[in-house]
């Protein structure tokens, strides 16, 4: 005759199940906490946090962070082979990584557009010369080699222009700076245009921290070309940075043809930049080069953010986009060929 079951025998499995459920819940909580931290770094623009520090600075490196997350996801998946209960961590991180990748990767695919029949091309060069420290002879040689129609040179005022202009005049170029010799080069912008454009008109705009230069008329017709430079979004200047970028909207949404080129200190990952350029196309993204880093030059091109841009209102479209090195500058110069409408 068998002994009667112990009165606690039926409740024993329940006592074992509760610790397992508690451990499982903690595991998911840890995974979601990691995913939330990753999302704050990779996706702050989705909730408007990228307009303030430190997110305004961090999000510029979103492509790099997405790549890093994908590496962590793969490593996490390998760990689950030996520790299956670890699987919530790579799954949660994979969701954030895939959303980030979906926002970044389209810039590597050229935009298919219908070429404007009979429209002329305009070649644009933009080169930040790092507080006027870039070698003027090298920049002049680059302009001679590329033969652009217009050039935007951020961080150059009358002092740098005085070095560059004598080198460019024999090549058939004219120059105009936005600040005089009493101002530091870092506060100015210089515009360069080819003599073949004829008598263009220049205008200095002081709506931004660093005065820009706008040219129009002559061979440009109604098209306005703007040499532009925004303040960098360092912690104490984020508000000014947002204000500078907001000025771009007056060209992109005016209904008049415009090309804005220079250093915007913003990437297409910044929501404030995307919002203000609505109505303009980005030459790099249109040609599938939207992840080509332009700063700093000491880092590989795939590592740095793309903060220098050539923007143009529709139906102007980009046909090519390339980067070049200028000795003495911490930015890569960019060269873009744009197709203008026939009219």
mmCIF file of C-alpha atoms in Angstrom, residues 85-257:
data_model
loop_
_atom_site.group_PDB
_atom_site.id
_atom_site.type_symbol
_atom_site.label_atom_id
_atom_site.label_comp_id
_atom_site.label_asym_id
_atom_site.label_seq_id
_atom_site.Cartn_x
_atom_site.Cartn_y
_atom_site.Cartn_z
ATOM 1 C CA UNK A 85 17.494 32.548 -23.148
ATOM 2 C CA UNK A 86 19.537 35.542 -24.372
ATOM 3 C CA UNK A 87 17.461 35.863 -27.562
ATOM 4 C CA UNK A 88 15.274 38.860 -26.484
ATOM 5 C CA UNK A 89 18.344 41.148 -26.544
ATOM 6 C CA UNK A 90 19.318 40.712 -30.239
ATOM 7 C CA UNK A 91 15.651 40.752 -31.255
ATOM 8 C CA UNK A 92 14.994 44.077 -29.525
ATOM 9 C CA UNK A 93 18.182 45.652 -30.910
ATOM 10 C CA UNK A 94 17.391 44.310 -34.383
ATOM 11 C CA UNK A 95 14.117 46.255 -34.442
ATOM 12 C CA UNK A 96 15.935 49.535 -33.756
ATOM 13 C CA UNK A 97 18.702 48.713 -36.244
ATOM 14 C CA UNK A 98 16.240 47.872 -39.031
ATOM 15 C CA UNK A 99 14.278 51.090 -38.529
ATOM 16 C CA UNK A 100 17.527 53.070 -38.625
ATOM 17 C CA UNK A 101 18.692 51.225 -41.741
ATOM 18 C CA UNK A 102 15.390 51.965 -43.471
ATOM 19 C CA UNK A 103 16.001 55.679 -42.869
ATOM 20 C CA UNK A 104 19.620 55.634 -44.032
ATOM 21 C CA UNK A 105 20.000 53.173 -46.898
ATOM 22 C CA UNK A 106 17.711 54.914 -49.443
ATOM 23 C CA UNK A 107 20.427 57.574 -49.790
ATOM 24 C CA UNK A 108 22.704 54.987 -51.374
ATOM 25 C CA UNK A 109 20.265 54.385 -54.241
ATOM 26 C CA UNK A 110 20.237 56.901 -57.124
ATOM 27 C CA UNK A 111 16.897 58.603 -57.666
ATOM 28 C CA UNK A 112 15.459 57.783 -61.070
ATOM 29 C CA UNK A 113 14.429 60.997 -62.761
ATOM 30 C CA UNK A 114 13.393 61.959 -66.250
ATOM 31 C CA UNK A 115 16.113 64.195 -67.729
ATOM 32 C CA UNK A 116 14.989 67.665 -68.736
ATOM 33 C CA UNK A 117 15.078 67.694 -72.506
ATOM 34 C CA UNK A 118 17.544 70.220 -73.821
ATOM 35 C CA UNK A 119 18.324 71.640 -70.392
ATOM 36 C CA UNK A 120 21.853 72.971 -69.809
ATOM 37 C CA UNK A 121 24.108 71.789 -66.999
ATOM 38 C CA UNK A 122 25.583 73.844 -64.197
ATOM 39 C CA UNK A 123 28.658 72.605 -62.376
ATOM 40 C CA UNK A 124 28.891 73.516 -58.683
ATOM 41 C CA UNK A 125 31.863 73.253 -56.347
ATOM 42 C CA UNK A 126 31.679 73.833 -52.581
ATOM 43 C CA UNK A 127 34.741 73.873 -50.336
ATOM 44 C CA UNK A 128 34.915 74.845 -46.677
ATOM 45 C CA UNK A 129 38.431 76.260 -46.249
ATOM 46 C CA UNK A 130 38.661 75.839 -42.443
ATOM 47 C CA UNK A 131 38.920 79.394 -41.124
ATOM 48 C CA UNK A 132 40.819 80.441 -44.238
ATOM 49 C CA UNK A 133 43.628 77.951 -43.566
ATOM 50 C CA UNK A 134 43.224 75.826 -46.699
ATOM 51 C CA UNK A 135 45.943 76.208 -49.295
ATOM 52 C CA UNK A 136 44.727 78.822 -51.797
ATOM 53 C CA UNK A 137 46.978 77.513 -54.590
ATOM 54 C CA UNK A 138 45.533 74.016 -54.203
ATOM 55 C CA UNK A 139 41.971 75.302 -54.253
ATOM 56 C CA UNK A 140 42.706 77.376 -57.342
ATOM 57 C CA UNK A 141 44.192 74.287 -59.009
ATOM 58 C CA UNK A 142 41.048 72.312 -58.139
ATOM 59 C CA UNK A 143 38.846 75.018 -59.631
ATOM 60 C CA UNK A 144 40.976 75.048 -62.772
ATOM 61 C CA UNK A 145 40.774 71.257 -63.069
ATOM 62 C CA UNK A 146 37.028 70.980 -62.432
ATOM 63 C CA UNK A 147 36.043 74.140 -64.353
ATOM 64 C CA UNK A 148 32.884 74.818 -62.298
ATOM 65 C CA UNK A 149 30.408 77.517 -63.179
ATOM 66 C CA UNK A 150 29.916 78.595 -59.560
ATOM 67 C CA UNK A 151 31.787 77.954 -56.303
ATOM 68 C CA UNK A 152 30.748 78.298 -52.669
ATOM 69 C CA UNK A 153 33.581 78.787 -50.159
ATOM 70 C CA UNK A 154 32.468 78.803 -46.505
ATOM 71 C CA UNK A 155 34.797 80.140 -43.807
ATOM 72 C CA UNK A 156 36.419 82.625 -46.158
ATOM 73 C CA UNK A 157 36.126 86.382 -46.026
ATOM 74 C CA UNK A 158 37.947 89.211 -47.739
ATOM 75 C CA UNK A 159 41.306 88.053 -46.359
ATOM 76 C CA UNK A 160 41.137 84.626 -47.991
ATOM 77 C CA UNK A 161 39.500 86.098 -51.076
ATOM 78 C CA UNK A 162 42.508 88.414 -51.490
ATOM 79 C CA UNK A 163 44.729 85.325 -51.782
ATOM 80 C CA UNK A 164 42.425 83.426 -54.110
ATOM 81 C CA UNK A 165 41.158 86.124 -56.479
ATOM 82 C CA UNK A 166 44.537 86.872 -58.185
ATOM 83 C CA UNK A 167 44.922 83.151 -58.887
ATOM 84 C CA UNK A 168 41.449 82.818 -60.402
ATOM 85 C CA UNK A 169 41.234 85.987 -62.491
ATOM 86 C CA UNK A 170 43.561 84.647 -65.244
ATOM 87 C CA UNK A 171 41.309 81.563 -65.402
ATOM 88 C CA UNK A 172 38.235 83.699 -66.043
ATOM 89 C CA UNK A 173 36.617 83.842 -62.606
ATOM 90 C CA UNK A 174 35.288 86.612 -60.398
ATOM 91 C CA UNK A 175 34.832 86.591 -56.615
ATOM 92 C CA UNK A 176 32.821 88.281 -53.870
ATOM 93 C CA UNK A 177 33.117 87.854 -50.086
ATOM 94 C CA UNK A 178 30.407 88.435 -47.506
ATOM 95 C CA UNK A 179 32.653 90.036 -44.850
ATOM 96 C CA UNK A 180 35.460 92.555 -45.028
ATOM 97 C CA UNK A 181 39.137 92.277 -44.043
ATOM 98 C CA UNK A 182 38.366 93.391 -40.486
ATOM 99 C CA UNK A 183 36.380 90.161 -39.911
ATOM 100 C CA UNK A 184 37.842 86.697 -39.383
ATOM 101 C CA UNK A 185 37.578 84.373 -42.366
ATOM 102 C CA UNK A 186 35.584 81.842 -40.338
ATOM 103 C CA UNK A 187 32.650 84.292 -40.223
ATOM 104 C CA UNK A 188 32.416 84.761 -43.987
ATOM 105 C CA UNK A 189 31.421 83.126 -47.243
ATOM 106 C CA UNK A 190 32.959 83.716 -50.650
ATOM 107 C CA UNK A 191 31.244 83.067 -53.961
ATOM 108 C CA UNK A 192 33.123 82.494 -57.216
ATOM 109 C CA UNK A 193 31.563 82.555 -60.675
ATOM 110 C CA UNK A 194 32.863 82.065 -64.193
ATOM 111 C CA UNK A 195 33.088 85.028 -66.562
ATOM 112 C CA UNK A 196 30.982 83.026 -69.027
ATOM 113 C CA UNK A 197 27.960 83.741 -66.803
ATOM 114 C CA UNK A 198 28.203 87.407 -67.725
ATOM 115 C CA UNK A 199 27.183 90.272 -65.460
ATOM 116 C CA UNK A 200 25.686 88.665 -62.400
ATOM 117 C CA UNK A 201 24.330 90.605 -59.439
ATOM 118 C CA UNK A 202 25.556 89.927 -55.901
ATOM 119 C CA UNK A 203 23.730 90.369 -52.613
ATOM 120 C CA UNK A 204 25.016 89.897 -49.071
ATOM 121 C CA UNK A 205 22.493 88.402 -46.670
ATOM 122 C CA UNK A 206 22.852 88.978 -42.951
ATOM 123 C CA UNK A 207 19.896 86.871 -41.810
ATOM 124 C CA UNK A 208 22.288 84.193 -40.531
ATOM 125 C CA UNK A 209 25.179 84.189 -38.077
ATOM 126 C CA UNK A 210 27.647 83.969 -40.975
ATOM 127 C CA UNK A 211 26.554 86.310 -43.801
ATOM 128 C CA UNK A 212 25.875 84.458 -47.043
ATOM 129 C CA UNK A 213 26.362 85.604 -50.639
ATOM 130 C CA UNK A 214 23.642 85.302 -53.278
ATOM 131 C CA UNK A 215 24.211 85.839 -56.995
ATOM 132 C CA UNK A 216 21.651 85.995 -59.784
ATOM 133 C CA UNK A 217 21.164 87.482 -63.236
ATOM 134 C CA UNK A 218 23.512 87.291 -66.203
ATOM 135 C CA UNK A 219 23.740 83.739 -67.497
ATOM 136 C CA UNK A 220 21.939 82.516 -64.390
ATOM 137 C CA UNK A 221 18.772 84.356 -65.343
ATOM 138 C CA UNK A 222 16.250 84.087 -62.511
ATOM 139 C CA UNK A 223 18.223 81.287 -60.871
ATOM 140 C CA UNK A 224 19.728 82.292 -57.524
ATOM 141 C CA UNK A 225 22.953 80.689 -56.326
ATOM 142 C CA UNK A 226 23.746 80.986 -52.623
ATOM 143 C CA UNK A 227 27.054 80.382 -50.829
ATOM 144 C CA UNK A 228 25.908 79.324 -47.364
ATOM 145 C CA UNK A 229 27.385 78.367 -43.996
ATOM 146 C CA UNK A 230 25.473 77.527 -40.833
ATOM 147 C CA UNK A 231 26.712 77.680 -37.255
ATOM 148 C CA UNK A 232 27.703 74.257 -35.901
ATOM 149 C CA UNK A 233 25.268 72.701 -33.386
ATOM 150 C CA UNK A 234 27.651 72.772 -30.442
ATOM 151 C CA UNK A 235 25.786 72.801 -27.097
ATOM 152 C CA UNK A 236 25.704 76.597 -26.723
ATOM 153 C CA UNK A 237 24.770 77.276 -30.359
ATOM 154 C CA UNK A 238 21.976 74.788 -31.102
ATOM 155 C CA UNK A 239 19.308 77.516 -31.104
ATOM 156 C CA UNK A 240 21.355 79.642 -33.532
ATOM 157 C CA UNK A 241 21.977 76.550 -35.665
ATOM 158 C CA UNK A 242 18.244 75.936 -35.931
ATOM 159 C CA UNK A 243 17.680 79.588 -36.815
ATOM 160 C CA UNK A 244 20.383 79.537 -39.507
ATOM 161 C CA UNK A 245 18.943 76.432 -41.128
ATOM 162 C CA UNK A 246 15.425 77.842 -41.105
ATOM 163 C CA UNK A 247 16.604 80.544 -43.525
ATOM 164 C CA UNK A 248 17.161 77.924 -46.236
ATOM 165 C CA UNK A 249 13.411 77.471 -46.483
ATOM 166 C CA UNK A 250 12.983 80.862 -48.133
ATOM 167 C CA UNK A 251 14.892 79.557 -51.161
ATOM 168 C CA UNK A 252 13.551 76.002 -51.223
ATOM 169 C CA UNK A 253 9.896 76.978 -50.886
ATOM 170 C CA UNK A 254 9.801 80.316 -52.718
ATOM 171 C CA UNK A 255 8.802 78.863 -56.080
ATOM 172 C CA UNK A 256 11.794 80.495 -57.768
ATOM 173 C CA UNK A 257 14.748 78.396 -58.989
#
